[in-house]
mmCIF file of C-alpha atoms in Angstrom:
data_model
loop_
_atom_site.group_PDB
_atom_site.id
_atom_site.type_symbol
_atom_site.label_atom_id
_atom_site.label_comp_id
_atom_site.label_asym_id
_atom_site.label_seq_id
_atom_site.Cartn_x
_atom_site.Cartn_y
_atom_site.Cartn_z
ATOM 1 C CA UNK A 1 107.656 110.748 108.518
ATOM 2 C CA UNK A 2 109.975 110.415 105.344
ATOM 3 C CA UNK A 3 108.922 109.101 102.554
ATOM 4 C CA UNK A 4 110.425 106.978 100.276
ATOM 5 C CA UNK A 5 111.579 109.152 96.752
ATOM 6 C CA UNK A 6 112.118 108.479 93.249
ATOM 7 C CA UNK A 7 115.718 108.346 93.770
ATOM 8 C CA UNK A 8 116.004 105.525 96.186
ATOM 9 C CA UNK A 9 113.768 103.644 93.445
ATOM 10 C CA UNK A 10 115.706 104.573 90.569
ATOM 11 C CA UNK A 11 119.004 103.121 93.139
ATOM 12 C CA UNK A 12 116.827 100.241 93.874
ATOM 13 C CA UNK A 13 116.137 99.584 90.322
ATOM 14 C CA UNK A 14 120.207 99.456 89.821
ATOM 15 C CA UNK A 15 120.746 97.248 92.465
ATOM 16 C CA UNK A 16 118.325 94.591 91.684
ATOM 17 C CA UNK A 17 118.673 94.611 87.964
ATOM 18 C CA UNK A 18 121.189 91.283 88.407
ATOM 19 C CA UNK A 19 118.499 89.308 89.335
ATOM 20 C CA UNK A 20 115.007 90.561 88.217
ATOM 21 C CA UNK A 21 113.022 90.212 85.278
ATOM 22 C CA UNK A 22 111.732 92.907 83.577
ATOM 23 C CA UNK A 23 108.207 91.432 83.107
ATOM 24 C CA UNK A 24 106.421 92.829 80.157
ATOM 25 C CA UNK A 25 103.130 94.415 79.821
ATOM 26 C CA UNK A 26 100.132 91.819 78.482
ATOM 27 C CA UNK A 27 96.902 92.860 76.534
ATOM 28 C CA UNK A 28 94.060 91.579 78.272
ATOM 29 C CA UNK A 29 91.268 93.538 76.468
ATOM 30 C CA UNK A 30 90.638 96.514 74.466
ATOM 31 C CA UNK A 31 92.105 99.300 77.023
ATOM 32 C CA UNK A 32 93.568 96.800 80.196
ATOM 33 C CA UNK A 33 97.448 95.673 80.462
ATOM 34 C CA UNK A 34 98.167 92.887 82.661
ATOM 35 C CA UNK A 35 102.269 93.108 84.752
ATOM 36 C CA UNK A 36 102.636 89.615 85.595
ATOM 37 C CA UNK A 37 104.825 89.669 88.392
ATOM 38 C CA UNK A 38 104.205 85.965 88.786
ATOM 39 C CA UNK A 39 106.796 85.580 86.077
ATOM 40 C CA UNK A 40 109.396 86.316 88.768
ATOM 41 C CA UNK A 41 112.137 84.039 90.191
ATOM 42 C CA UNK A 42 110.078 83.702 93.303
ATOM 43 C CA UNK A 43 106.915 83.995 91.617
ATOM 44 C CA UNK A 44 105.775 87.416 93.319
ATOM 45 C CA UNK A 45 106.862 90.886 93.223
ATOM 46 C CA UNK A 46 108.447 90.615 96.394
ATOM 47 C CA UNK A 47 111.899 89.716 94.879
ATOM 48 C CA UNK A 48 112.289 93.475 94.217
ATOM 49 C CA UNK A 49 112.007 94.390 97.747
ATOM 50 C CA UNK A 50 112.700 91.693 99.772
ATOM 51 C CA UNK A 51 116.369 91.321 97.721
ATOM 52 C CA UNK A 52 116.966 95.233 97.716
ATOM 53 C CA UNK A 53 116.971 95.151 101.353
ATOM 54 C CA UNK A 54 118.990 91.884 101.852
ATOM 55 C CA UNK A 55 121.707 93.531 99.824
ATOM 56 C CA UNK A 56 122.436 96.192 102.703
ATOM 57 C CA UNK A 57 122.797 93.536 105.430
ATOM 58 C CA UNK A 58 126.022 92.497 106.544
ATOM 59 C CA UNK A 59 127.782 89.737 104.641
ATOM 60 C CA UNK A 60 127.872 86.145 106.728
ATOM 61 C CA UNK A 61 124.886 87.767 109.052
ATOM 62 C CA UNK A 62 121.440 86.727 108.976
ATOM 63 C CA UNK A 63 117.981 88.169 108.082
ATOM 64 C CA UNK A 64 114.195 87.219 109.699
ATOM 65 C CA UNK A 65 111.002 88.078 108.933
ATOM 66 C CA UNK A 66 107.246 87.085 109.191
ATOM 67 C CA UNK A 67 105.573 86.231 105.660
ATOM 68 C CA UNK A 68 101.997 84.780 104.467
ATOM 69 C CA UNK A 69 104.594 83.016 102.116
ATOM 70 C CA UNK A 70 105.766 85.249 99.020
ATOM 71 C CA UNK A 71 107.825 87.793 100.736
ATOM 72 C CA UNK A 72 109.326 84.215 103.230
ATOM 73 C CA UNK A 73 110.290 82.682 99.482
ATOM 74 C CA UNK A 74 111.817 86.105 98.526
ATOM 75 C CA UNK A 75 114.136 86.855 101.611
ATOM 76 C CA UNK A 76 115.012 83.099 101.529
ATOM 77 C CA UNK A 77 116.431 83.112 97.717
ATOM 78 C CA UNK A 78 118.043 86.634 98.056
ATOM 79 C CA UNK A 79 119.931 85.128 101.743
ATOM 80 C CA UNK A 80 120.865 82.018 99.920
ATOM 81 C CA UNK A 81 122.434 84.188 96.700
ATOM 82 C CA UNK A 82 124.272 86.570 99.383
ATOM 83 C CA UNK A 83 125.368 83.943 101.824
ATOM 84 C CA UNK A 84 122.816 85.074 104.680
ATOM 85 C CA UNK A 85 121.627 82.842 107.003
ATOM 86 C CA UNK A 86 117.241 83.005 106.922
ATOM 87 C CA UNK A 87 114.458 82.307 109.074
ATOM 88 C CA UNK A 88 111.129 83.081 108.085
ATOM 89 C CA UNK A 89 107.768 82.867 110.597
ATOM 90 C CA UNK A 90 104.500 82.010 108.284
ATOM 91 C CA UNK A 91 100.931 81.632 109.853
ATOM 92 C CA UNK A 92 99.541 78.275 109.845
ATOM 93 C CA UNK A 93 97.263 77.913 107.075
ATOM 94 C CA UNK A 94 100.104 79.001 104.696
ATOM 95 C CA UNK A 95 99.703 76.927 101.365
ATOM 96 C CA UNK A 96 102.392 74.309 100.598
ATOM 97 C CA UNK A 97 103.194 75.671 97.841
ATOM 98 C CA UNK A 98 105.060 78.840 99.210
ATOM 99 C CA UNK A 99 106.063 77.275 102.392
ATOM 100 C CA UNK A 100 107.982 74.157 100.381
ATOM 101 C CA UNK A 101 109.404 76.995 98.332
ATOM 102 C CA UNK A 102 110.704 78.984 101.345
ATOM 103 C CA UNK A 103 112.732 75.826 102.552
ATOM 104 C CA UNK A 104 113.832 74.986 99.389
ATOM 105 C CA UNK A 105 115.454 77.785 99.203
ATOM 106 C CA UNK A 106 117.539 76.761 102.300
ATOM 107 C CA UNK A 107 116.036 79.096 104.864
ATOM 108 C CA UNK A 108 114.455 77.768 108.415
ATOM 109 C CA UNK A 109 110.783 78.019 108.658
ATOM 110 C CA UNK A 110 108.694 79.116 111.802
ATOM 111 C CA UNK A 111 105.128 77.536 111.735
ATOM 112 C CA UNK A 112 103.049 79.584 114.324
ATOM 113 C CA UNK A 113 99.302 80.827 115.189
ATOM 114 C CA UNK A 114 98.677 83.494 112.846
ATOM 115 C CA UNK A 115 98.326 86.577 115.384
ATOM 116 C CA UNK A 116 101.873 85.605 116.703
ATOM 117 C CA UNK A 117 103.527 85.634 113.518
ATOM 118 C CA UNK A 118 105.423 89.324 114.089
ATOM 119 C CA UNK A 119 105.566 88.857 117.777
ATOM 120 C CA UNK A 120 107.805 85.658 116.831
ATOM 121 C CA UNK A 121 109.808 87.348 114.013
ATOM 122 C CA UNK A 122 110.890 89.577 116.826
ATOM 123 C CA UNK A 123 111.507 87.384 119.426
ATOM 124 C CA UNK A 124 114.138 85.348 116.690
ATOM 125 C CA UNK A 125 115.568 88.649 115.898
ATOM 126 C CA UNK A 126 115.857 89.348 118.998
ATOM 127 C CA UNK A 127 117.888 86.296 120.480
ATOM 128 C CA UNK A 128 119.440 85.263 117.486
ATOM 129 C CA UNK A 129 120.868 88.656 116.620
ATOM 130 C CA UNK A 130 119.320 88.617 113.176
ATOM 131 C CA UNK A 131 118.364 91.536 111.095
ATOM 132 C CA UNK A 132 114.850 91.773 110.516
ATOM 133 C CA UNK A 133 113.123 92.547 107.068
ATOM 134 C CA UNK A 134 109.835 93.157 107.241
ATOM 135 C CA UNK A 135 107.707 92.218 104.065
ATOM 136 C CA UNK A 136 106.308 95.904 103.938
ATOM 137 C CA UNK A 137 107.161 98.239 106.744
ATOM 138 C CA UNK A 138 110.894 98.936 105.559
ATOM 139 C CA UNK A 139 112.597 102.051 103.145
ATOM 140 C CA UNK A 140 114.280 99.779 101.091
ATOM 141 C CA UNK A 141 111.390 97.196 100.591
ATOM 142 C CA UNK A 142 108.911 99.842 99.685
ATOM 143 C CA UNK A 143 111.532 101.244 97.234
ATOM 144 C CA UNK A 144 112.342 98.010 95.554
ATOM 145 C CA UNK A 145 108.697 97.534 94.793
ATOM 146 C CA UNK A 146 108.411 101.101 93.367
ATOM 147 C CA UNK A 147 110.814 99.419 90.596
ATOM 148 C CA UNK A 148 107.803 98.520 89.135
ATOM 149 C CA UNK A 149 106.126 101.671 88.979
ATOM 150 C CA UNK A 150 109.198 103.218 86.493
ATOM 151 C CA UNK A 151 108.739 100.204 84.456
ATOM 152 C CA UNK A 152 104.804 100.537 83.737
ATOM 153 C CA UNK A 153 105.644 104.271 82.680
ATOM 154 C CA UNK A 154 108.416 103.108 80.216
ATOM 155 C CA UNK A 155 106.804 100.808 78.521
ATOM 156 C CA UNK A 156 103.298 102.695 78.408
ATOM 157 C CA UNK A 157 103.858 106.544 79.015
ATOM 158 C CA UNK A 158 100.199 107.007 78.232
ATOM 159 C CA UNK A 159 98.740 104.741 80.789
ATOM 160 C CA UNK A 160 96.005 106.322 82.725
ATOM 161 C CA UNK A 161 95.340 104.045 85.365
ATOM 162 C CA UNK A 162 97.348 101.691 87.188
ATOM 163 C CA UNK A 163 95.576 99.557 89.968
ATOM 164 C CA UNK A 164 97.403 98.033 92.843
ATOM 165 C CA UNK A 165 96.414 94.670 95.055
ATOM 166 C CA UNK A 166 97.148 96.178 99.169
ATOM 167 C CA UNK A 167 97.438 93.990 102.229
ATOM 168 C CA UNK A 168 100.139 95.528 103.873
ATOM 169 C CA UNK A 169 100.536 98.403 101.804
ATOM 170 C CA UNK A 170 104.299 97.498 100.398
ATOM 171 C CA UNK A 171 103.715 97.390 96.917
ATOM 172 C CA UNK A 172 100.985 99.979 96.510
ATOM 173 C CA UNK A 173 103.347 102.293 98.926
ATOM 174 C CA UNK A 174 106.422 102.197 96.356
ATOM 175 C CA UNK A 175 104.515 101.674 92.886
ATOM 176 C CA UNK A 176 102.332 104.682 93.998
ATOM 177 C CA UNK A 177 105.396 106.715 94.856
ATOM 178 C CA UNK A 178 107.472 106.398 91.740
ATOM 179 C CA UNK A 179 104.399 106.896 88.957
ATOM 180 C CA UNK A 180 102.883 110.516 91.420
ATOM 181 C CA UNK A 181 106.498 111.588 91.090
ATOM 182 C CA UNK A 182 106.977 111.040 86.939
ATOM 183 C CA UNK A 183 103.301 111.937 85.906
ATOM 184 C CA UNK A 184 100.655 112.907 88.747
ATOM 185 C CA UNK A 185 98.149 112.690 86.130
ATOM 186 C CA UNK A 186 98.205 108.574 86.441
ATOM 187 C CA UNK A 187 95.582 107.538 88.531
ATOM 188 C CA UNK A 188 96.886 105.096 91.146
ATOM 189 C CA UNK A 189 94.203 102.743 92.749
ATOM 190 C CA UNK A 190 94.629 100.324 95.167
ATOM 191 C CA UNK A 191 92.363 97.008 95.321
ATOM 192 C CA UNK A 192 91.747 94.931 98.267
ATOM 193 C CA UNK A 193 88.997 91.640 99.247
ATOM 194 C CA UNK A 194 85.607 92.503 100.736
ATOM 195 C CA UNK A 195 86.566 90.502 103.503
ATOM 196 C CA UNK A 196 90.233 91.790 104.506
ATOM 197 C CA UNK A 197 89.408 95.416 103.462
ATOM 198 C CA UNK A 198 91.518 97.592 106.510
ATOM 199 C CA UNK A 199 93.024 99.779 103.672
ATOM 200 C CA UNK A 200 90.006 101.241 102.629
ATOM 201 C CA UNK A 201 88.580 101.902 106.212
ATOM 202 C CA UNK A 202 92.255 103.237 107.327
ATOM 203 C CA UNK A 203 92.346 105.815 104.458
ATOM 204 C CA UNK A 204 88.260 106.743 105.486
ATOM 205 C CA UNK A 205 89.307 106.916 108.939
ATOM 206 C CA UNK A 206 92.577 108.350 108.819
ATOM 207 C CA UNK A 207 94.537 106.791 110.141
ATOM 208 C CA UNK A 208 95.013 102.712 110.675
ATOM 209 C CA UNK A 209 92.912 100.142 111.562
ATOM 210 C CA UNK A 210 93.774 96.501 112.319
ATOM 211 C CA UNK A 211 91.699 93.801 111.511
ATOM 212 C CA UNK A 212 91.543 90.897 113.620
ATOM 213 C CA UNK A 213 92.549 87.562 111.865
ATOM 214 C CA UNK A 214 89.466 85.881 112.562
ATOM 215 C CA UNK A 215 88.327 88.123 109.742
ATOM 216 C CA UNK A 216 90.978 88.880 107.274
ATOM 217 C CA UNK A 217 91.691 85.212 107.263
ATOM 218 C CA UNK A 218 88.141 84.689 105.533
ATOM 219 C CA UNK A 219 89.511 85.500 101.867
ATOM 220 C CA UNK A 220 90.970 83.293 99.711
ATOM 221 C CA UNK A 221 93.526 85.879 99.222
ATOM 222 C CA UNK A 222 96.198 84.704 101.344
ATOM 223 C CA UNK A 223 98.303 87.245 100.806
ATOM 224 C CA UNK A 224 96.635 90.358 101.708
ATOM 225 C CA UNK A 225 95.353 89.260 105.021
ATOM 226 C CA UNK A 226 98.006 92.125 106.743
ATOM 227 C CA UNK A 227 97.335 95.499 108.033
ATOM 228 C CA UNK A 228 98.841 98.698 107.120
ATOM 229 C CA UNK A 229 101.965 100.043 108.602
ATOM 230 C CA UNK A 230 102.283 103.449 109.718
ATOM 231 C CA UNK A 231 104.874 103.885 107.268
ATOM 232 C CA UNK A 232 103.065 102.542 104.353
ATOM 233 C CA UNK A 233 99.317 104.313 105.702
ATOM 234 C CA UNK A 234 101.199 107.540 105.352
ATOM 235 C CA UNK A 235 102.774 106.424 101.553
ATOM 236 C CA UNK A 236 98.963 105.594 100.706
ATOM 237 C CA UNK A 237 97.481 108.819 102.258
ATOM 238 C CA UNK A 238 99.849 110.849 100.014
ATOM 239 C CA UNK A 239 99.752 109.155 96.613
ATOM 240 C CA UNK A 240 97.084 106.599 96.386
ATOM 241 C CA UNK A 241 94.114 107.933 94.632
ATOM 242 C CA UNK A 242 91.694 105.923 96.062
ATOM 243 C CA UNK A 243 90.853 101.830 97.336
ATOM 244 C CA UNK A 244 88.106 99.237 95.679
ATOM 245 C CA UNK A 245 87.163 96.477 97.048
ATOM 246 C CA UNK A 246 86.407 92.936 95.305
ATOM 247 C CA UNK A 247 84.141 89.741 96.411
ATOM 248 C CA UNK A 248 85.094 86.303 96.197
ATOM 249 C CA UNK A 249 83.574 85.225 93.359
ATOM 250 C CA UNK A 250 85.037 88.354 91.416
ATOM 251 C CA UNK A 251 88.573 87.270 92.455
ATOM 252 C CA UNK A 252 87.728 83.257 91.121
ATOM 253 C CA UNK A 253 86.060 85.026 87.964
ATOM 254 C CA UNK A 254 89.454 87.144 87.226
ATOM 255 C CA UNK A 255 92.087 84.311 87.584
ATOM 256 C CA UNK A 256 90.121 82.174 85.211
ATOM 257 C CA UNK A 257 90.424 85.234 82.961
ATOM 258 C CA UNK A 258 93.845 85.147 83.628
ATOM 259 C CA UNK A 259 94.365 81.815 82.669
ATOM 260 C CA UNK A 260 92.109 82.014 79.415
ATOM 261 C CA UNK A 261 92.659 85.237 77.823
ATOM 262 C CA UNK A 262 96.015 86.146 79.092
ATOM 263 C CA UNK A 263 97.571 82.301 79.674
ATOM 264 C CA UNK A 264 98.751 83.457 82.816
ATOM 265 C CA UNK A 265 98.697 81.838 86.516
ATOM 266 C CA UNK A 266 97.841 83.872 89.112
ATOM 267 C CA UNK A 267 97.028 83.189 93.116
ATOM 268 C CA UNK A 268 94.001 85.265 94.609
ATOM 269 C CA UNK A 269 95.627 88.100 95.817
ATOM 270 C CA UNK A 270 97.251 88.512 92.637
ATOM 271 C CA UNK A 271 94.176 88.829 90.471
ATOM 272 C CA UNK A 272 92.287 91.284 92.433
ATOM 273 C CA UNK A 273 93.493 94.149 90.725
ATOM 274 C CA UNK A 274 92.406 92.450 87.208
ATOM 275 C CA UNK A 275 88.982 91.669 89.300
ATOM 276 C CA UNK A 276 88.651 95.265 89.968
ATOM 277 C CA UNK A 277 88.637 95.685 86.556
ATOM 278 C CA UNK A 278 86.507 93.192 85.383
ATOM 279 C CA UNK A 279 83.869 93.958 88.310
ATOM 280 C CA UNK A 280 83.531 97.689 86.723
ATOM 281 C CA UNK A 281 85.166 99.659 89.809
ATOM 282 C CA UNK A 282 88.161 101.152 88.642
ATOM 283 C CA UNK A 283 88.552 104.461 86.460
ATOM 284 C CA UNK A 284 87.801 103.921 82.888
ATOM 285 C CA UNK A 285 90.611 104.339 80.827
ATOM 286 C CA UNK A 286 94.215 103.030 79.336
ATOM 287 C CA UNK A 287 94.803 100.755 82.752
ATOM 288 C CA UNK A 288 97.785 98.285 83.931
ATOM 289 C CA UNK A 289 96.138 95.819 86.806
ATOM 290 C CA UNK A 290 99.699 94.682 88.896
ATOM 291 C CA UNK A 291 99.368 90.715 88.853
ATOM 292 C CA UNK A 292 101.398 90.412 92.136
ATOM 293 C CA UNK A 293 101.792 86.516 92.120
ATOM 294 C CA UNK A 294 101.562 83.418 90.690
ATOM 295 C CA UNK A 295 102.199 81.064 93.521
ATOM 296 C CA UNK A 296 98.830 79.523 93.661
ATOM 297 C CA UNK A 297 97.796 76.522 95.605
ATOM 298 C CA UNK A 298 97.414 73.297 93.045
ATOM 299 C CA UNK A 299 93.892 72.496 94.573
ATOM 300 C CA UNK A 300 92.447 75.803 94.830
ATOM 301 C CA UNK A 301 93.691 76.529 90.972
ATOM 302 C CA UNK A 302 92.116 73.780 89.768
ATOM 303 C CA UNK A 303 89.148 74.224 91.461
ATOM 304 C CA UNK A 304 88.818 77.563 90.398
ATOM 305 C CA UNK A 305 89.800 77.094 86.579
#
């Protein structure tokens, strides 16, 4: 299976440089950077992918694709900037927040059971003639989020360890492609909830497991309730240096850090790399923890804080 290289990130990195911002690195503590990613158009990382891939779709065509709700609000800005038409299949559950966002942004959303969420992204694809982009298992997605690996080494060529949120292996996939092929010597971690942790049994089994909903859905951390890919288990099997794993209470503890010492929003799944961190399971030393998101659900934030 190919993998994706530094030179379709570096191309990736060209063609998305119209609309992304470059989000700078934050001092949390001592030794620990914080890439808010939240600071986004959409709010998430998945601008970077989701918008490299819409740019190699036909013009006055249109895209699909199944979505816990940050990759949906990606695909559906980068279709409306390129003239695309957009439908986008979330699970029910999906917080308001990111499913108001998706049709704000002009694309048609698909409400649905949450096991039947890719089996209806295909189905549309399929009798609608639209091009599907999947939020993780695609080239060009997995490159565009590797953007943000050759950004990390710019601004901190001395960073030792960078740690990763997974669900379906996407960002971890391209972040942990671009930093093994500029420095090996970075350690590249990859952090996932107790209770949605298929990544770290995939890489100890080798090869992947699916978790059933009924479980993954458990976590807070609505955005990495999906399973591995074979294309991204294979990205993680050859660069990632290893998965952690981080409770509930450790995810709550890290956004209110988040909020306090950084001044920063971010959702569950995008402070469970800070949580690993914080919970004393990642490598010690000069460390960037990838906040993925910042589209948090009102009631659940303030809650939390």
């Amino acid at each position: 299976m190919d993998l994706v290289t530094l030179q379709e990130i570096r191309k990736a990195a060209a063609r998305i440089a119209p609309v992304l911002v470059r989000t700078p690195l934050v001092p949390v503590g001592d030794s620990l950077w914080v890439k808010p990613e939240s600071l986004q158009r959409v709010g998430s990382f998945k601008i970077r992918g989701a918008y490299n891939a819409a740019l190699q779709v036909e013009p006055g065509t249109g895209v699909v694709t199944h979505s816990s709700g940050n990759h949906g609000q990606a695909l559906a800005y980068a279709a409306h900037r390129l003239g695309l038409s957009c439908v986008v299949v979330v699970p029910e559950g999906t917080p308001a927040v990111k499913s108001d966002a998706i049709v704000g942004y002009g694309a048609e959303l698909v409400v649905v059971p949450p096991p039947e969420r890719i089996a209806a992204a295909e189905r549309l694809a399929g009798e609608r003639g639209l091009t599907m982009v999947p939020p993780y298992d695609h080239p060009a997605v997995i490159a565009g989020q590797g953007t943000i690996g050759l950004e990390i080494l710019a601004e901190l060529p001395d960073v030792e360890v960078v740690l990763v949120p997974v669900s379906g292996g996407g960002l971890a996939s391209g972040i942990a492609a671009a930093i093994k092929a500029l420095d090996p010597r970075v350690r590249v971690v990859g952090v996932e909830p107790e209770l949605a942790a298929d990544a770290e049994e995939s890489l100890e089994a080798g090869y992947p497991v699916s978790w059933d909903t009924s479980r993954t859905f458990r976590t807070i951390a609505d955005g990495l309730r999906a399973d591995l890919s074979q294309l991204t288990f294979a990205h993680l099997r050859a660069h990632l240096d290893g998965i952690v794993t981080v409770t509930e209470d450790e995810i709550r503890a890290a956004m209110r850090l988040l909020a306090g010492a950084g001044r920063l929003v971010a959702e569950p799944s995008g402070a469970v790399a800070t949580a690993a961190c914080l919970a004393g399971r990642a490598p010690q030393g000069r460390t960037v923890a990838i906040l993925s998101g910042g589209n948090a659900d009102p009631a659940l934030l303030r809650a939390t804080l």
